[in-house]
Amino acid sequence: MTVKFVSNGEVTSFLKDHKDEFEATLLSEAVNVASKINDILQKGNIDLLKNAQTLIQRVVEQKETEVIAFAEQEGIAWAKHSHSLTLSFKLEWVQAIRRTLWKFISRFIDERGEYLKQEDFFEMEKKINNNMDYFLNSFFLSYSHYKDELISSQRKLVEHLSVPIIPVSATVAVLPLIGNVDDYRIRIIEEKALLEISNLKLQTLVLDLSGVTTMEQDVIAKFEDILTGVSMMGCKAVLTGLRAELVRKMVSMGVTFHQYAETHGTLQQTLRKYVVAQEV
């Protein structure tokens, strides 16, 4: 009865020689994923079988850095097609790879007809399972990071669209505000307003508040700062559509915008004054 150390290269060679059998066993282990193999390849251009071979080679050869890099790459690819590629599929697939890999390692040891030292086996088990865990952890971190960045960029796009500054003449633009204006959104409004005044060389910015549903006291105070900034940019601020409940709240706070902005009842009145007058 002999005892022999197993090299990583020997296991890798064995797995390559039994590639077709490995893939067949893998597909039987991951029943739900197996039926989606071709669909995932078409929708996400992700070859699960090819990627499984890449993963097991790097895991068996204990290439930790390459395992993590591959996981990060996979996480991004999966996140890009998350509408059709679920995380539950990925988790099932990786766990199936782990189970299949151990089946073939066991078969490899049996076919050698030699016993493996206990300490060598446990060392192999530790390194292989650690690398599989590194892959899973790095995959989910990469997936999550990409999704967070995507959500952030989409939110910024929505914020940009929710603060539309509409030029109505060479020097006049309208900023219609709709819905709830909270502390976060008021900062976006300030940034967008001051930036567009500079970019468009505006002389008059009309802020139409007729669509604003709510504006808390701290936001009203911040709105006063925006009007100050508009004035400092050499632009005239005009407020229209101030609703009764908003005016009452401003009065109770002792806030008036008269020193910073002109007010009109409606947007139409303002446009007649500042746009039609220019045309005449």
CSV table of N, CA and C in Angstrom, one decimal, residues 62-214:
chain,number,residue,atom,x,y,z
A,62,GLN,N,-4.5,26.4,-7.9
A,62,GLN,CA,-4.3,27.3,-6.7
A,62,GLN,C,-3.8,28.7,-7.2
A,63,LYS,N,-4.4,29.2,-8.3
A,63,LYS,CA,-4.0,30.5,-8.8
A,63,LYS,C,-5.0,31.5,-8.2
A,64,GLU,N,-4.9,31.8,-6.9
A,64,GLU,CA,-5.8,32.7,-6.2
A,64,GLU,C,-6.1,34.0,-6.9
A,65,THR,N,-5.0,34.7,-7.3
A,65,THR,CA,-5.2,36.0,-8.0
A,65,THR,C,-6.0,35.9,-9.2
A,66,GLU,N,-5.7,34.8,-10.0
A,66,GLU,CA,-6.5,34.6,-11.3
A,66,GLU,C,-7.9,34.2,-11.0
A,67,VAL,N,-8.1,33.5,-9.9
A,67,VAL,CA,-9.5,33.1,-9.6
A,67,VAL,C,-10.3,34.4,-9.2
A,68,ILE,N,-9.7,35.3,-8.5
A,68,ILE,CA,-10.4,36.5,-8.1
A,68,ILE,C,-10.7,37.4,-9.3
A,69,ALA,N,-9.7,37.5,-10.1
A,69,ALA,CA,-9.8,38.3,-11.3
A,69,ALA,C,-10.9,37.8,-12.2
A,70,PHE,N,-11.0,36.5,-12.4
A,70,PHE,CA,-12.0,35.9,-13.2
A,70,PHE,C,-13.4,36.1,-12.6
A,71,ALA,N,-13.5,36.0,-11.3
A,71,ALA,CA,-14.7,36.2,-10.5
A,71,ALA,C,-15.2,37.6,-10.8
A,72,GLU,N,-14.3,38.6,-10.7
A,72,GLU,CA,-14.7,40.0,-10.9
A,72,GLU,C,-15.2,40.2,-12.3
A,73,GLN,N,-14.6,39.6,-13.3
A,73,GLN,CA,-15.0,39.6,-14.7
A,73,GLN,C,-16.4,39.0,-14.8
A,74,GLU,N,-16.6,37.9,-14.2
A,74,GLU,CA,-17.9,37.2,-14.3
A,74,GLU,C,-19.0,38.0,-13.6
A,75,GLY,N,-18.7,38.6,-12.5
A,75,GLY,CA,-19.6,39.4,-11.8
A,75,GLY,C,-20.2,40.6,-12.6
A,76,ILE,N,-19.3,41.2,-13.3
A,76,ILE,CA,-19.7,42.3,-14.2
A,76,ILE,C,-20.6,41.8,-15.3
A,77,ALA,N,-20.1,40.7,-16.0
A,77,ALA,CA,-20.9,40.1,-17.1
A,77,ALA,C,-22.3,39.7,-16.7
A,78,TRP,N,-22.4,39.1,-15.5
A,78,TRP,CA,-23.7,38.7,-15.0
A,78,TRP,C,-24.6,39.9,-14.6
A,79,ALA,N,-24.0,40.9,-14.0
A,79,ALA,CA,-24.8,42.1,-13.6
A,79,ALA,C,-25.3,42.8,-14.8
A,80,LYS,N,-24.6,42.8,-15.9
A,80,LYS,CA,-25.0,43.5,-17.1
A,80,LYS,C,-26.3,42.9,-17.7
A,81,HIS,N,-26.5,41.6,-17.4
A,81,HIS,CA,-27.6,40.9,-18.0
A,81,HIS,C,-28.5,40.3,-16.8
A,82,SER,N,-28.6,41.1,-15.7
A,82,SER,CA,-29.3,40.6,-14.6
A,82,SER,C,-30.8,40.5,-14.8
A,83,HIS,N,-31.3,41.1,-15.8
A,83,HIS,CA,-32.7,41.0,-16.1
A,83,HIS,C,-33.1,39.6,-16.6
A,84,SER,N,-32.1,38.9,-17.1
A,84,SER,CA,-32.4,37.5,-17.6
A,84,SER,C,-31.5,36.5,-16.9
A,85,LEU,N,-30.5,36.9,-16.2
A,85,LEU,CA,-29.6,36.0,-15.5
A,85,LEU,C,-29.7,36.2,-14.0
A,86,THR,N,-30.3,35.3,-13.3
A,86,THR,CA,-30.5,35.5,-11.9
A,86,THR,C,-29.3,35.0,-11.0
A,87,LEU,N,-29.2,35.5,-9.9
A,87,LEU,CA,-28.1,35.1,-9.0
A,87,LEU,C,-28.3,33.7,-8.5
A,88,SER,N,-29.6,33.3,-8.3
A,88,SER,CA,-29.8,31.9,-7.9
A,88,SER,C,-29.3,30.9,-8.9
A,89,PHE,N,-29.3,31.2,-10.2
A,89,PHE,CA,-28.7,30.3,-11.2
A,89,PHE,C,-27.2,30.2,-11.0
A,90,LYS,N,-26.6,31.4,-10.8
A,90,LYS,CA,-25.2,31.4,-10.7
A,90,LYS,C,-24.7,30.6,-9.4
A,91,LEU,N,-25.4,30.8,-8.3
A,91,LEU,CA,-25.1,30.1,-7.1
A,91,LEU,C,-25.2,28.6,-7.3
A,92,GLU,N,-26.3,28.2,-7.9
A,92,GLU,CA,-26.5,26.8,-8.2
A,92,GLU,C,-25.4,26.2,-9.1
A,93,TRP,N,-25.0,27.0,-10.0
A,93,TRP,CA,-24.0,26.6,-11.0
A,93,TRP,C,-22.6,26.4,-10.3
A,94,VAL,N,-22.2,27.4,-9.5
A,94,VAL,CA,-20.9,27.3,-8.9
A,94,VAL,C,-20.9,26.1,-7.8
A,95,GLN,N,-22.0,26.0,-7.1
A,95,GLN,CA,-22.0,24.9,-6.1
A,95,GLN,C,-22.0,23.5,-6.9
A,96,ALA,N,-22.6,23.4,-8.0
A,96,ALA,CA,-22.6,22.2,-8.8
A,96,ALA,C,-21.1,22.0,-9.3
A,97,ILE,N,-20.4,23.0,-9.7
A,97,ILE,CA,-19.0,22.9,-10.1
A,97,ILE,C,-18.2,22.3,-9.0
A,98,ARG,N,-18.4,22.8,-7.8
A,98,ARG,CA,-17.7,22.4,-6.6
A,98,ARG,C,-17.9,20.9,-6.3
A,99,ARG,N,-19.2,20.5,-6.4
A,99,ARG,CA,-19.5,19.1,-6.1
A,99,ARG,C,-18.9,18.2,-7.2
A,100,THR,N,-19.0,18.6,-8.5
A,100,THR,CA,-18.5,17.8,-9.6
A,100,THR,C,-17.0,17.7,-9.5
A,101,LEU,N,-16.4,18.8,-9.2
A,101,LEU,CA,-14.9,18.8,-9.0
A,101,LEU,C,-14.5,17.7,-8.0
A,102,TRP,N,-15.1,17.7,-6.9
A,102,TRP,CA,-14.7,16.7,-5.8
A,102,TRP,C,-15.0,15.3,-6.2
A,103,LYS,N,-16.1,15.1,-7.0
A,103,LYS,CA,-16.4,13.7,-7.5
A,103,LYS,C,-15.2,13.2,-8.4
A,104,PHE,N,-14.7,14.1,-9.2
A,104,PHE,CA,-13.6,13.7,-10.1
A,104,PHE,C,-12.3,13.6,-9.4
A,105,ILE,N,-12.1,14.4,-8.4
A,105,ILE,CA,-10.8,14.3,-7.6
A,105,ILE,C,-10.8,13.0,-6.9
A,106,SER,N,-12.0,12.6,-6.4
A,106,SER,CA,-12.1,11.3,-5.7
A,106,SER,C,-11.9,10.2,-6.7
A,107,ARG,N,-12.5,10.3,-7.9
A,107,ARG,CA,-12.3,9.3,-8.9
A,107,ARG,C,-10.8,9.2,-9.3
A,108,PHE,N,-10.1,10.3,-9.4
A,108,PHE,CA,-8.7,10.4,-9.8
A,108,PHE,C,-7.9,9.6,-8.8
A,109,ILE,N,-8.2,9.8,-7.5
A,109,ILE,CA,-7.4,9.2,-6.4
A,109,ILE,C,-7.7,7.7,-6.5
A,110,ASP,N,-8.9,7.3,-6.7
A,110,ASP,CA,-9.3,5.9,-6.7
A,110,ASP,C,-8.6,5.2,-7.9
A,111,GLU,N,-8.6,5.8,-9.1
A,111,GLU,CA,-8.0,5.2,-10.2
A,111,GLU,C,-6.5,5.0,-10.1
A,112,ARG,N,-5.8,5.8,-9.3
A,112,ARG,CA,-4.4,5.7,-9.1
A,112,ARG,C,-4.0,4.5,-8.3
A,113,GLY,N,-5.0,4.0,-7.6
A,113,GLY,CA,-4.8,2.8,-6.7
A,113,GLY,C,-3.8,3.1,-5.6
A,114,GLU,N,-3.7,4.3,-5.2
A,114,GLU,CA,-2.7,4.7,-4.2
A,114,GLU,C,-3.4,5.5,-3.1
A,115,TYR,N,-3.0,5.3,-1.9
A,115,TYR,CA,-3.6,6.1,-0.8
A,115,TYR,C,-2.9,7.5,-0.8
A,116,LEU,N,-3.7,8.5,-0.4
A,116,LEU,CA,-3.2,9.8,-0.3
A,116,LEU,C,-3.0,10.1,1.2
A,117,LYS,N,-1.9,10.7,1.5
A,117,LYS,CA,-1.6,11.1,2.9
A,117,LYS,C,-2.8,12.0,3.5
A,118,GLN,N,-3.2,11.7,4.7
A,118,GLN,CA,-4.3,12.4,5.3
A,118,GLN,C,-4.0,13.9,5.3
A,119,GLU,N,-2.8,14.3,5.7
A,119,GLU,CA,-2.5,15.8,5.7
A,119,GLU,C,-2.5,16.4,4.3
A,120,ASP,N,-2.1,15.6,3.3
A,120,ASP,CA,-2.1,16.1,1.9
A,120,ASP,C,-3.5,16.3,1.4
A,121,PHE,N,-4.4,15.3,1.8
A,121,PHE,CA,-5.8,15.5,1.4
A,121,PHE,C,-6.4,16.7,2.0
A,122,PHE,N,-6.2,16.9,3.3
A,122,PHE,CA,-6.9,18.0,3.9
A,122,PHE,C,-6.3,19.3,3.4
A,123,GLU,N,-5.0,19.3,3.1
A,123,GLU,CA,-4.4,20.5,2.5
A,123,GLU,C,-5.0,20.8,1.2
A,124,MET,N,-5.2,19.8,0.4
A,124,MET,CA,-5.8,20.0,-0.9
A,124,MET,C,-7.3,20.5,-0.8
A,125,GLU,N,-8.0,19.8,0.2
A,125,GLU,CA,-9.4,20.2,0.4
A,125,GLU,C,-9.5,21.7,0.8
A,126,LYS,N,-8.6,22.1,1.7
A,126,LYS,CA,-8.6,23.5,2.2
A,126,LYS,C,-8.4,24.5,1.0
A,127,LYS,N,-7.4,24.2,0.2
A,127,LYS,CA,-7.0,25.1,-0.8
A,127,LYS,C,-8.1,25.2,-1.9
A,128,ILE,N,-8.6,24.1,-2.3
A,128,ILE,CA,-9.6,24.1,-3.4
A,128,ILE,C,-10.9,24.8,-2.9
A,129,ASN,N,-11.4,24.4,-1.7
A,129,ASN,CA,-12.6,25.0,-1.2
A,129,ASN,C,-12.4,26.5,-0.9
A,130,ASN,N,-11.2,26.9,-0.5
A,130,ASN,CA,-10.9,28.3,-0.2
A,130,ASN,C,-11.0,29.1,-1.5
A,131,ASN,N,-10.4,28.5,-2.6
A,131,ASN,CA,-10.4,29.2,-3.9
A,131,ASN,C,-11.9,29.3,-4.5
A,132,MET,N,-12.7,28.3,-4.2
A,132,MET,CA,-14.1,28.3,-4.7
A,132,MET,C,-14.8,29.4,-3.9
A,133,ASP,N,-14.5,29.5,-2.6
A,133,ASP,CA,-15.1,30.6,-1.8
A,133,ASP,C,-14.6,31.9,-2.2
A,134,TYR,N,-13.4,32.1,-2.6
A,134,TYR,CA,-12.8,33.3,-3.1
A,134,TYR,C,-13.6,33.7,-4.3
A,135,PHE,N,-13.8,32.8,-5.2
A,135,PHE,CA,-14.5,33.1,-6.4
A,135,PHE,C,-15.9,33.6,-6.1
A,136,LEU,N,-16.7,32.9,-5.3
A,136,LEU,CA,-18.0,33.3,-4.9
A,136,LEU,C,-18.1,34.7,-4.3
A,137,ASN,N,-17.2,34.9,-3.3
A,137,ASN,CA,-17.2,36.2,-2.6
A,137,ASN,C,-16.8,37.3,-3.6
A,138,SER,N,-15.8,37.1,-4.4
A,138,SER,CA,-15.4,38.2,-5.4
A,138,SER,C,-16.5,38.4,-6.5
A,139,PHE,N,-17.1,37.3,-6.9
A,139,PHE,CA,-18.2,37.4,-7.8
A,139,PHE,C,-19.3,38.3,-7.3
A,140,PHE,N,-19.8,38.0,-6.1
A,140,PHE,CA,-20.9,38.8,-5.5
A,140,PHE,C,-20.5,40.2,-5.2
A,141,LEU,N,-19.3,40.5,-4.8
A,141,LEU,CA,-18.8,41.8,-4.6
A,141,LEU,C,-18.8,42.6,-5.9
A,142,SER,N,-18.2,42.0,-6.9
A,142,SER,CA,-18.1,42.6,-8.2
A,142,SER,C,-19.5,42.9,-8.8
A,143,TYR,N,-20.4,41.9,-8.7
A,143,TYR,CA,-21.8,42.1,-9.2
A,143,TYR,C,-22.5,43.2,-8.4
A,144,SER,N,-22.4,43.3,-7.1
A,144,SER,CA,-23.0,44.3,-6.3
A,144,SER,C,-22.4,45.7,-6.6
A,145,HIS,N,-21.1,45.8,-6.8
A,145,HIS,CA,-20.5,47.1,-7.1
A,145,HIS,C,-20.9,47.6,-8.4
A,146,TYR,N,-21.0,46.7,-9.4
A,146,TYR,CA,-21.4,47.2,-10.7
A,146,TYR,C,-22.9,47.6,-10.7
A,147,LYS,N,-23.8,46.9,-10.0
A,147,LYS,CA,-25.2,47.2,-9.9
A,147,LYS,C,-25.3,48.6,-9.2
A,148,ASP,N,-24.5,48.8,-8.1
A,148,ASP,CA,-24.6,50.0,-7.3
A,148,ASP,C,-24.2,51.2,-8.2
A,149,GLU,N,-23.2,51.0,-9.0
A,149,GLU,CA,-22.7,52.1,-9.9
A,149,GLU,C,-23.8,52.4,-11.0
A,150,LEU,N,-24.4,51.3,-11.5
A,150,LEU,CA,-25.5,51.4,-12.5
A,150,LEU,C,-26.7,52.2,-11.9
A,151,ILE,N,-27.1,51.8,-10.7
A,151,ILE,CA,-28.2,52.5,-10.1
A,151,ILE,C,-27.9,53.9,-9.9
A,152,SER,N,-26.6,54.2,-9.4
A,152,SER,CA,-26.2,55.6,-9.2
A,152,SER,C,-26.3,56.4,-10.5
A,153,SER,N,-25.8,55.9,-11.6
A,153,SER,CA,-25.8,56.6,-12.8
A,153,SER,C,-27.2,56.8,-13.3
A,154,GLN,N,-28.0,55.8,-13.1
A,154,GLN,CA,-29.4,56.0,-13.6
A,154,GLN,C,-30.1,57.0,-12.7
A,155,ARG,N,-29.8,57.0,-11.4
A,155,ARG,CA,-30.4,58.0,-10.5
A,155,ARG,C,-30.0,59.4,-11.0
A,156,LYS,N,-28.7,59.6,-11.3
A,156,LYS,CA,-28.2,60.9,-11.7
A,156,LYS,C,-28.9,61.3,-13.0
A,157,LEU,N,-29.2,60.4,-13.9
A,157,LEU,CA,-29.9,60.7,-15.2
A,157,LEU,C,-31.3,61.1,-14.8
A,158,VAL,N,-32.0,60.4,-13.9
A,158,VAL,CA,-33.4,60.8,-13.5
A,158,VAL,C,-33.4,62.2,-12.9
A,159,GLU,N,-32.4,62.4,-12.0
A,159,GLU,CA,-32.3,63.7,-11.4
A,159,GLU,C,-32.1,64.8,-12.4
A,160,HIS,N,-31.2,64.5,-13.4
A,160,HIS,CA,-31.0,65.5,-14.5
A,160,HIS,C,-32.3,65.8,-15.2
A,161,LEU,N,-33.1,64.8,-15.5
A,161,LEU,CA,-34.3,65.0,-16.2
A,161,LEU,C,-35.4,65.6,-15.4
A,162,SER,N,-35.3,65.4,-14.0
A,162,SER,CA,-36.3,66.0,-13.1
A,162,SER,C,-36.0,67.5,-12.9
A,163,VAL,N,-34.9,68.0,-13.3
A,163,VAL,CA,-34.6,69.4,-13.2
A,163,VAL,C,-34.3,70.0,-14.6
A,164,PRO,N,-35.4,70.1,-15.4
A,164,PRO,CA,-35.1,70.5,-16.8
A,164,PRO,C,-35.1,72.0,-16.9
A,165,ILE,N,-34.1,72.6,-17.4
A,165,ILE,CA,-34.0,74.0,-17.7
A,165,ILE,C,-34.2,74.2,-19.2
A,166,ILE,N,-35.3,74.9,-19.5
A,166,ILE,CA,-35.8,75.0,-20.8
A,166,ILE,C,-35.6,76.4,-21.4
A,167,PRO,N,-34.7,76.6,-22.3
A,167,PRO,CA,-34.5,78.0,-22.9
A,167,PRO,C,-35.7,78.3,-23.7
A,168,VAL,N,-36.2,79.5,-23.5
A,168,VAL,CA,-37.4,80.0,-24.3
A,168,VAL,C,-37.0,81.2,-25.2
A,169,SER,N,-35.8,81.7,-24.9
A,169,SER,CA,-35.2,82.8,-25.8
A,169,SER,C,-33.7,82.7,-25.6
A,170,ALA,N,-33.0,83.6,-26.2
A,170,ALA,CA,-31.5,83.6,-26.1
A,170,ALA,C,-31.0,83.9,-24.7
A,171,THR,N,-31.8,84.6,-23.9
A,171,THR,CA,-31.4,85.0,-22.5
A,171,THR,C,-32.3,84.5,-21.4
A,172,VAL,N,-33.4,83.9,-21.8
A,172,VAL,CA,-34.5,83.5,-20.8
A,172,VAL,C,-34.7,82.0,-20.8
A,173,ALA,N,-34.8,81.4,-19.6
A,173,ALA,CA,-35.0,80.0,-19.5
A,173,ALA,C,-36.0,79.7,-18.4
A,174,VAL,N,-36.7,78.6,-18.5
A,174,VAL,CA,-37.7,78.2,-17.5
A,174,VAL,C,-37.3,77.0,-16.8
A,175,LEU,N,-37.4,77.0,-15.5
A,175,LEU,CA,-37.1,75.7,-14.7
A,175,LEU,C,-38.4,75.3,-14.0
A,176,PRO,N,-39.2,74.4,-14.6
A,176,PRO,CA,-40.4,74.0,-13.9
A,176,PRO,C,-40.1,72.9,-12.9
A,177,LEU,N,-40.6,73.1,-11.7
A,177,LEU,CA,-40.4,72.1,-10.6
A,177,LEU,C,-41.7,71.4,-10.3
A,178,ILE,N,-41.6,70.1,-10.2
A,178,ILE,CA,-42.8,69.3,-10.0
A,178,ILE,C,-42.5,68.3,-8.9
A,179,GLY,N,-43.6,68.0,-8.1
A,179,GLY,CA,-43.5,67.0,-7.0
A,179,GLY,C,-42.9,67.5,-5.8
A,180,ASN,N,-42.4,66.6,-5.0
A,180,ASN,CA,-41.8,66.9,-3.7
A,180,ASN,C,-40.3,67.4,-3.9
A,181,VAL,N,-40.0,68.5,-3.3
A,181,VAL,CA,-38.7,69.0,-3.3
A,181,VAL,C,-38.1,68.8,-1.9
A,182,ASP,N,-37.2,67.8,-1.8
A,182,ASP,CA,-36.6,67.5,-0.5
A,182,ASP,C,-35.2,68.1,-0.5
A,183,ASP,N,-34.5,67.8,0.6
A,183,ASP,CA,-33.1,68.4,0.8
A,183,ASP,C,-32.2,67.9,-0.3
A,184,TYR,N,-32.3,66.6,-0.6
A,184,TYR,CA,-31.4,66.1,-1.7
A,184,TYR,C,-31.6,66.7,-3.0
A,185,ARG,N,-32.9,66.8,-3.4
A,185,ARG,CA,-33.2,67.4,-4.7
A,185,ARG,C,-32.9,68.9,-4.8
A,186,ILE,N,-33.1,69.6,-3.7
A,186,ILE,CA,-32.8,71.1,-3.7
A,186,ILE,C,-31.3,71.3,-4.1
A,187,ARG,N,-30.4,70.4,-3.6
A,187,ARG,CA,-29.0,70.5,-3.9
A,187,ARG,C,-28.8,70.3,-5.4
A,188,ILE,N,-29.5,69.4,-6.0
A,188,ILE,CA,-29.4,69.1,-7.5
A,188,ILE,C,-29.9,70.4,-8.2
A,189,ILE,N,-31.0,71.0,-7.7
A,189,ILE,CA,-31.6,72.1,-8.4
A,189,ILE,C,-30.6,73.3,-8.4
A,190,GLU,N,-30.0,73.5,-7.2
A,190,GLU,CA,-29.0,74.6,-7.1
A,190,GLU,C,-27.8,74.4,-8.1
A,191,GLU,N,-27.3,73.2,-8.1
A,191,GLU,CA,-26.1,72.9,-9.0
A,191,GLU,C,-26.5,73.1,-10.4
A,192,LYS,N,-27.7,72.5,-10.8
A,192,LYS,CA,-28.1,72.6,-12.2
A,192,LYS,C,-28.4,74.1,-12.6
A,193,ALA,N,-29.1,74.8,-11.7
A,193,ALA,CA,-29.4,76.2,-12.1
A,193,ALA,C,-28.2,77.1,-12.3
A,194,LEU,N,-27.3,77.0,-11.3
A,194,LEU,CA,-26.1,77.9,-11.5
A,194,LEU,C,-25.2,77.5,-12.6
A,195,LEU,N,-25.1,76.2,-12.9
A,195,LEU,CA,-24.3,75.7,-14.0
A,195,LEU,C,-24.9,76.1,-15.4
A,196,GLU,N,-26.2,76.0,-15.5
A,196,GLU,CA,-26.9,76.4,-16.8
A,196,GLU,C,-26.9,77.9,-17.0
A,197,ILE,N,-27.0,78.7,-15.9
A,197,ILE,CA,-26.9,80.1,-16.1
A,197,ILE,C,-25.6,80.5,-16.7
A,198,SER,N,-24.6,79.8,-16.3
A,198,SER,CA,-23.2,80.1,-16.8
A,198,SER,C,-23.1,79.6,-18.3
A,199,ASN,N,-23.6,78.3,-18.5
A,199,ASN,CA,-23.5,77.7,-19.8
A,199,ASN,C,-24.3,78.4,-20.9
A,200,LEU,N,-25.5,78.8,-20.5
A,200,LEU,CA,-26.4,79.4,-21.5
A,200,LEU,C,-26.4,80.9,-21.5
A,201,LYS,N,-25.6,81.5,-20.6
A,201,LYS,CA,-25.5,83.0,-20.5
A,201,LYS,C,-26.8,83.6,-20.3
A,202,LEU,N,-27.6,83.1,-19.3
A,202,LEU,CA,-28.9,83.5,-19.0
A,202,LEU,C,-28.9,84.8,-18.3
A,203,GLN,N,-29.9,85.7,-18.7
A,203,GLN,CA,-30.2,86.9,-18.0
A,203,GLN,C,-31.4,86.8,-17.1
A,204,THR,N,-32.3,85.9,-17.4
A,204,THR,CA,-33.5,85.7,-16.6
A,204,THR,C,-33.8,84.2,-16.5
A,205,LEU,N,-34.0,83.7,-15.2
A,205,LEU,CA,-34.3,82.3,-15.0
A,205,LEU,C,-35.7,82.4,-14.3
A,206,VAL,N,-36.7,81.7,-14.9
A,206,VAL,CA,-38.0,81.7,-14.4
A,206,VAL,C,-38.2,80.3,-13.7
A,207,LEU,N,-38.5,80.4,-12.4
A,207,LEU,CA,-38.7,79.1,-11.6
A,207,LEU,C,-40.2,79.0,-11.4
A,208,ASP,N,-40.8,78.0,-12.1
A,208,ASP,CA,-42.2,77.8,-12.0
A,208,ASP,C,-42.5,76.7,-10.9
A,209,LEU,N,-43.1,77.2,-9.8
A,209,LEU,CA,-43.4,76.3,-8.6
A,209,LEU,C,-44.8,75.8,-8.6
A,210,SER,N,-45.5,75.9,-9.7
A,210,SER,CA,-47.0,75.5,-9.7
A,210,SER,C,-47.1,74.0,-9.5
A,211,GLY,N,-46.1,73.2,-9.8
A,211,GLY,CA,-46.2,71.8,-9.7
A,211,GLY,C,-45.6,71.2,-8.5
A,212,VAL,N,-45.1,72.1,-7.6
A,212,VAL,CA,-44.5,71.6,-6.3
A,212,VAL,C,-45.6,71.2,-5.3
A,213,THR,N,-45.5,70.0,-4.8
A,213,THR,CA,-46.5,69.5,-3.9
A,213,THR,C,-46.1,69.8,-2.4
A,214,THR,N,-44.8,69.5,-2.1
A,214,THR,CA,-44.4,69.8,-0.7
A,214,THR,C,-43.0,70.4,-0.7
